Amino acid sequence: MINKKIYKKGVKIITIPDLRWLRRDIKTTGLLPNILSKQLAVEKKAFESWFIDGGNITEGSASNAWIIKNLNTIVTHPANNKILKGVTRDTLIKILKKNNFNVIEKPFNLIEAKNAKETFLTSSTLSVLPVIKIDNYNISNGKPGNITKKIMHLYNNYIDKNNTSLSKELKIA
């Protein structure tokens, strides 16, 4: 069970070299490096680990990585063979664009992440989760930022609305 306090407090992540194979876009049973990196994060009292490949952050052990450059510019790694893009990622991109955010799918490095206005991660089980610390470096003064909170609100509203619609459809059927 996920402790709901992490959404108000935000989480710490660590970065590690990405030693996985180059077809990360294919979900396989060979997830040992992901599991080991998640375990390393736990051992270092962090919530998640973000992989670095060729100087750029690709994704987390079980999440997608995002940075907020300014009030309306959000950056995430492009959907290619280096990430498992995920349904939550795709859904959030649509929501952000619909709400006039400029979503840029391009690689970003650790310096850009540490200098970002805010950072967050996404996954199917976590939705949108604020990242407040990367490798012991505070992001957004060590607190979830207002833009991330707005994104969380937009995503949660979208899910609530669509779950309600689905529930109504199921009741009719």
mmCIF file of C-alpha atoms in Angstrom:
data_model
loop_
_atom_site.group_PDB
_atom_site.id
_atom_site.type_symbol
_atom_site.label_atom_id
_atom_site.label_comp_id
_atom_site.label_asym_id
_atom_site.label_seq_id
_atom_site.Cartn_x
_atom_site.Cartn_y
_atom_site.Cartn_z
ATOM 1 C CA MET A 1 0.000 0.000 0.000
ATOM 2 C CA ILE A 2 1.241 3.473 -0.928
ATOM 3 C CA ASN A 3 1.587 5.993 1.885
ATOM 4 C CA LYS A 4 -0.464 9.023 0.740
ATOM 5 C CA LYS A 5 1.839 11.393 2.660
ATOM 6 C CA ILE A 6 4.465 11.085 -0.086
ATOM 7 C CA TYR A 7 2.257 13.161 -2.401
ATOM 8 C CA LYS A 8 2.283 16.072 0.059
ATOM 9 C CA LYS A 9 5.945 15.714 1.067
ATOM 10 C CA GLY A 10 7.491 14.615 -2.224
ATOM 11 C CA VAL A 11 10.215 11.995 -2.574
ATOM 12 C CA LYS A 12 13.967 11.697 -2.886
ATOM 13 C CA ILE A 13 15.522 9.869 -5.811
ATOM 14 C CA ILE A 14 19.056 8.805 -6.661
ATOM 15 C CA THR A 15 20.696 8.562 -10.055
ATOM 16 C CA ILE A 16 22.680 5.576 -11.274
ATOM 17 C CA PRO A 17 24.313 4.494 -14.551
ATOM 18 C CA ASP A 18 21.912 2.730 -16.906
ATOM 19 C CA LEU A 19 23.358 -0.716 -17.510
ATOM 20 C CA ARG A 20 20.256 -2.223 -19.091
ATOM 21 C CA TRP A 21 19.985 -3.536 -22.639
ATOM 22 C CA LEU A 22 19.092 -1.100 -25.415
ATOM 23 C CA ARG A 23 15.493 -2.239 -25.994
ATOM 24 C CA ARG A 24 13.989 -0.827 -22.822
ATOM 25 C CA ASP A 25 10.804 -0.056 -24.727
ATOM 26 C CA ILE A 26 9.962 -3.761 -24.751
ATOM 27 C CA LYS A 27 8.487 -4.908 -21.462
ATOM 28 C CA THR A 28 10.078 -8.252 -20.701
ATOM 29 C CA THR A 29 10.583 -10.507 -17.743
ATOM 30 C CA GLY A 30 14.257 -9.418 -17.688
ATOM 31 C CA LEU A 31 13.760 -6.634 -15.171
ATOM 32 C CA LEU A 32 16.597 -7.570 -12.804
ATOM 33 C CA PRO A 33 18.523 -4.277 -13.316
ATOM 34 C CA ASN A 34 15.341 -2.326 -12.530
ATOM 35 C CA ILE A 35 14.753 -4.329 -9.363
ATOM 36 C CA LEU A 36 18.369 -3.961 -8.253
ATOM 37 C CA SER A 37 18.293 -0.200 -8.852
ATOM 38 C CA LYS A 38 15.066 0.115 -6.833
ATOM 39 C CA GLN A 39 16.715 -1.879 -4.018
ATOM 40 C CA LEU A 40 19.747 0.429 -4.149
ATOM 41 C CA ALA A 41 17.424 3.434 -3.839
ATOM 42 C CA VAL A 42 15.786 1.907 -0.754
ATOM 43 C CA GLU A 43 19.200 1.178 0.772
ATOM 44 C CA LYS A 44 20.161 4.840 0.229
ATOM 45 C CA LYS A 45 16.882 5.959 1.843
ATOM 46 C CA ALA A 46 15.453 7.144 -1.463
ATOM 47 C CA PHE A 47 12.130 6.318 -3.080
ATOM 48 C CA GLU A 48 13.286 5.699 -6.640
ATOM 49 C CA SER A 49 16.319 5.669 -8.899
ATOM 50 C CA TRP A 50 16.630 7.448 -12.237
ATOM 51 C CA PHE A 51 18.907 5.914 -14.862
ATOM 52 C CA ILE A 52 21.587 7.926 -16.664
ATOM 53 C CA ASP A 53 22.640 6.796 -20.143
ATOM 54 C CA GLY A 54 25.112 8.777 -22.227
ATOM 55 C CA GLY A 55 24.862 11.674 -19.791
ATOM 56 C CA ASN A 56 21.060 11.900 -19.978
ATOM 57 C CA ILE A 57 18.358 10.753 -17.593
ATOM 58 C CA THR A 58 16.238 8.146 -19.321
ATOM 59 C CA GLU A 59 13.654 6.949 -16.791
ATOM 60 C CA GLY A 60 13.254 5.499 -13.326
ATOM 61 C CA SER A 61 13.425 1.872 -12.247
ATOM 62 C CA ALA A 62 9.613 1.798 -12.372
ATOM 63 C CA SER A 63 8.641 5.300 -13.510
ATOM 64 C CA ASN A 64 9.051 8.020 -16.115
ATOM 65 C CA ALA A 65 11.127 11.115 -15.303
ATOM 66 C CA TRP A 66 9.940 14.707 -15.859
ATOM 67 C CA ILE A 67 11.366 18.179 -15.293
ATOM 68 C CA ILE A 68 9.569 21.512 -15.251
ATOM 69 C CA LYS A 69 11.686 24.212 -16.882
ATOM 70 C CA ASN A 70 9.317 27.149 -16.285
ATOM 71 C CA LEU A 71 5.653 27.928 -15.692
ATOM 72 C CA ASN A 72 4.430 26.001 -18.720
ATOM 73 C CA THR A 73 7.339 23.996 -20.182
ATOM 74 C CA ILE A 74 7.586 20.336 -19.188
ATOM 75 C CA VAL A 75 10.354 18.031 -20.458
ATOM 76 C CA THR A 76 10.430 14.240 -20.541
ATOM 77 C CA HIS A 77 12.585 11.759 -22.422
ATOM 78 C CA PRO A 78 11.297 10.965 -25.913
ATOM 79 C CA ALA A 79 9.473 7.691 -26.453
ATOM 80 C CA ASN A 80 12.134 5.515 -28.065
ATOM 81 C CA ASN A 81 14.071 2.331 -27.342
ATOM 82 C CA LYS A 82 15.628 3.849 -24.207
ATOM 83 C CA ILE A 83 12.409 4.043 -22.155
ATOM 84 C CA LEU A 84 9.247 2.105 -21.468
ATOM 85 C CA LYS A 85 6.870 4.972 -22.178
ATOM 86 C CA GLY A 86 3.785 3.826 -20.296
ATOM 87 C CA VAL A 87 0.085 4.627 -20.394
ATOM 88 C CA THR A 88 0.316 7.196 -17.597
ATOM 89 C CA ARG A 89 3.033 9.087 -19.485
ATOM 90 C CA ASP A 90 0.988 9.157 -22.697
ATOM 91 C CA THR A 91 -2.173 10.197 -20.847
ATOM 92 C CA LEU A 92 -0.379 12.970 -18.974
ATOM 93 C CA ILE A 93 1.121 14.372 -22.174
ATOM 94 C CA LYS A 94 -2.395 14.667 -23.648
ATOM 95 C CA ILE A 95 -3.711 16.314 -20.466
ATOM 96 C CA LEU A 96 -0.803 18.765 -20.332
ATOM 97 C CA LYS A 97 -1.162 19.783 -23.980
ATOM 98 C CA LYS A 98 -4.927 20.211 -23.561
ATOM 99 C CA ASN A 99 -4.184 22.553 -20.630
ATOM 100 C CA ASN A 100 -1.740 24.719 -22.617
ATOM 101 C CA PHE A 101 1.507 23.282 -21.289
ATOM 102 C CA ASN A 102 4.401 23.074 -23.697
ATOM 103 C CA VAL A 103 5.526 19.424 -23.544
ATOM 104 C CA ILE A 104 8.969 18.797 -24.974
ATOM 105 C CA GLU A 105 10.060 15.216 -25.504
ATOM 106 C CA LYS A 106 13.842 15.417 -25.481
ATOM 107 C CA PRO A 107 16.697 14.025 -23.415
ATOM 108 C CA PHE A 108 17.780 16.045 -20.390
ATOM 109 C CA ASN A 109 20.844 15.650 -18.207
ATOM 110 C CA LEU A 110 21.407 15.623 -14.462
ATOM 111 C CA ILE A 111 22.452 19.290 -14.366
ATOM 112 C CA GLU A 112 19.203 20.278 -16.100
ATOM 113 C CA ALA A 113 17.230 18.136 -13.644
ATOM 114 C CA LYS A 114 18.937 19.670 -10.613
ATOM 115 C CA ASN A 115 18.398 23.178 -12.012
ATOM 116 C CA ALA A 116 14.772 22.533 -12.952
ATOM 117 C CA LYS A 117 12.044 24.613 -11.365
ATOM 118 C CA GLU A 118 10.386 21.333 -10.283
ATOM 119 C CA THR A 119 10.615 17.615 -11.015
ATOM 120 C CA PHE A 120 8.226 14.709 -10.779
ATOM 121 C CA LEU A 121 7.806 11.109 -11.804
ATOM 122 C CA THR A 122 4.869 9.160 -13.184
ATOM 123 C CA SER A 123 3.791 5.544 -13.205
ATOM 124 C CA SER A 124 0.573 3.578 -13.389
ATOM 125 C CA THR A 125 0.646 2.775 -9.679
ATOM 126 C CA LEU A 126 1.791 6.217 -8.472
ATOM 127 C CA SER A 127 0.170 8.586 -10.991
ATOM 128 C CA VAL A 128 2.065 11.902 -10.613
ATOM 129 C CA LEU A 129 4.510 12.086 -7.706
ATOM 130 C CA PRO A 130 6.635 15.152 -6.806
ATOM 131 C CA VAL A 131 10.409 14.683 -6.636
ATOM 132 C CA ILE A 132 11.972 17.090 -4.161
ATOM 133 C CA LYS A 133 15.515 15.753 -3.944
ATOM 134 C CA ILE A 134 17.910 14.279 -6.505
ATOM 135 C CA ASP A 135 21.117 12.786 -5.115
ATOM 136 C CA ASN A 136 20.832 14.897 -1.936
ATOM 137 C CA TYR A 137 20.277 18.077 -3.983
ATOM 138 C CA ASN A 138 17.030 19.887 -3.110
ATOM 139 C CA ILE A 139 14.630 20.668 -5.929
ATOM 140 C CA SER A 140 12.031 23.427 -5.481
ATOM 141 C CA ASN A 141 13.357 24.241 -1.992
ATOM 142 C CA GLY A 142 12.803 20.627 -0.950
ATOM 143 C CA LYS A 143 9.012 20.861 -1.232
ATOM 144 C CA PRO A 144 6.503 19.912 -3.934
ATOM 145 C CA GLY A 145 6.074 22.902 -6.227
ATOM 146 C CA ASN A 146 2.850 24.569 -7.285
ATOM 147 C CA ILE A 147 3.144 23.506 -10.916
ATOM 148 C CA THR A 148 3.533 19.860 -9.935
ATOM 149 C CA LYS A 149 0.556 20.204 -7.607
ATOM 150 C CA LYS A 150 -1.477 21.636 -10.489
ATOM 151 C CA ILE A 151 -0.397 18.734 -12.740
ATOM 152 C CA MET A 152 -1.359 16.238 -10.028
ATOM 153 C CA HIS A 153 -4.766 17.927 -9.762
ATOM 154 C CA LEU A 154 -5.291 17.867 -13.549
ATOM 155 C CA TYR A 155 -4.336 14.197 -13.755
ATOM 156 C CA ASN A 156 -6.493 13.174 -10.779
ATOM 157 C CA ASN A 157 -9.483 15.077 -12.185
ATOM 158 C CA TYR A 158 -9.027 13.334 -15.528
ATOM 159 C CA ILE A 159 -8.922 9.909 -13.847
ATOM 160 C CA ASP A 160 -11.932 10.684 -11.640
ATOM 161 C CA LYS A 161 -13.936 11.931 -14.623
ATOM 162 C CA ASN A 162 -13.092 8.925 -16.767
ATOM 163 C CA ASN A 163 -13.669 6.436 -13.955
ATOM 164 C CA THR A 164 -17.095 7.989 -13.389
ATOM 165 C CA SER A 165 -17.900 7.703 -17.106
ATOM 166 C CA LEU A 166 -16.725 4.104 -17.138
ATOM 167 C CA SER A 167 -18.748 3.304 -14.024
ATOM 168 C CA LYS A 168 -21.876 4.752 -15.673
ATOM 169 C CA GLU A 169 -21.249 2.701 -18.817
ATOM 170 C CA LEU A 170 -20.818 -0.467 -16.801
ATOM 171 C CA LYS A 171 -24.025 0.166 -14.855
ATOM 172 C CA ILE A 172 -25.982 0.632 -18.088
ATOM 173 C CA ALA A 173 -24.632 -2.557 -19.635
#
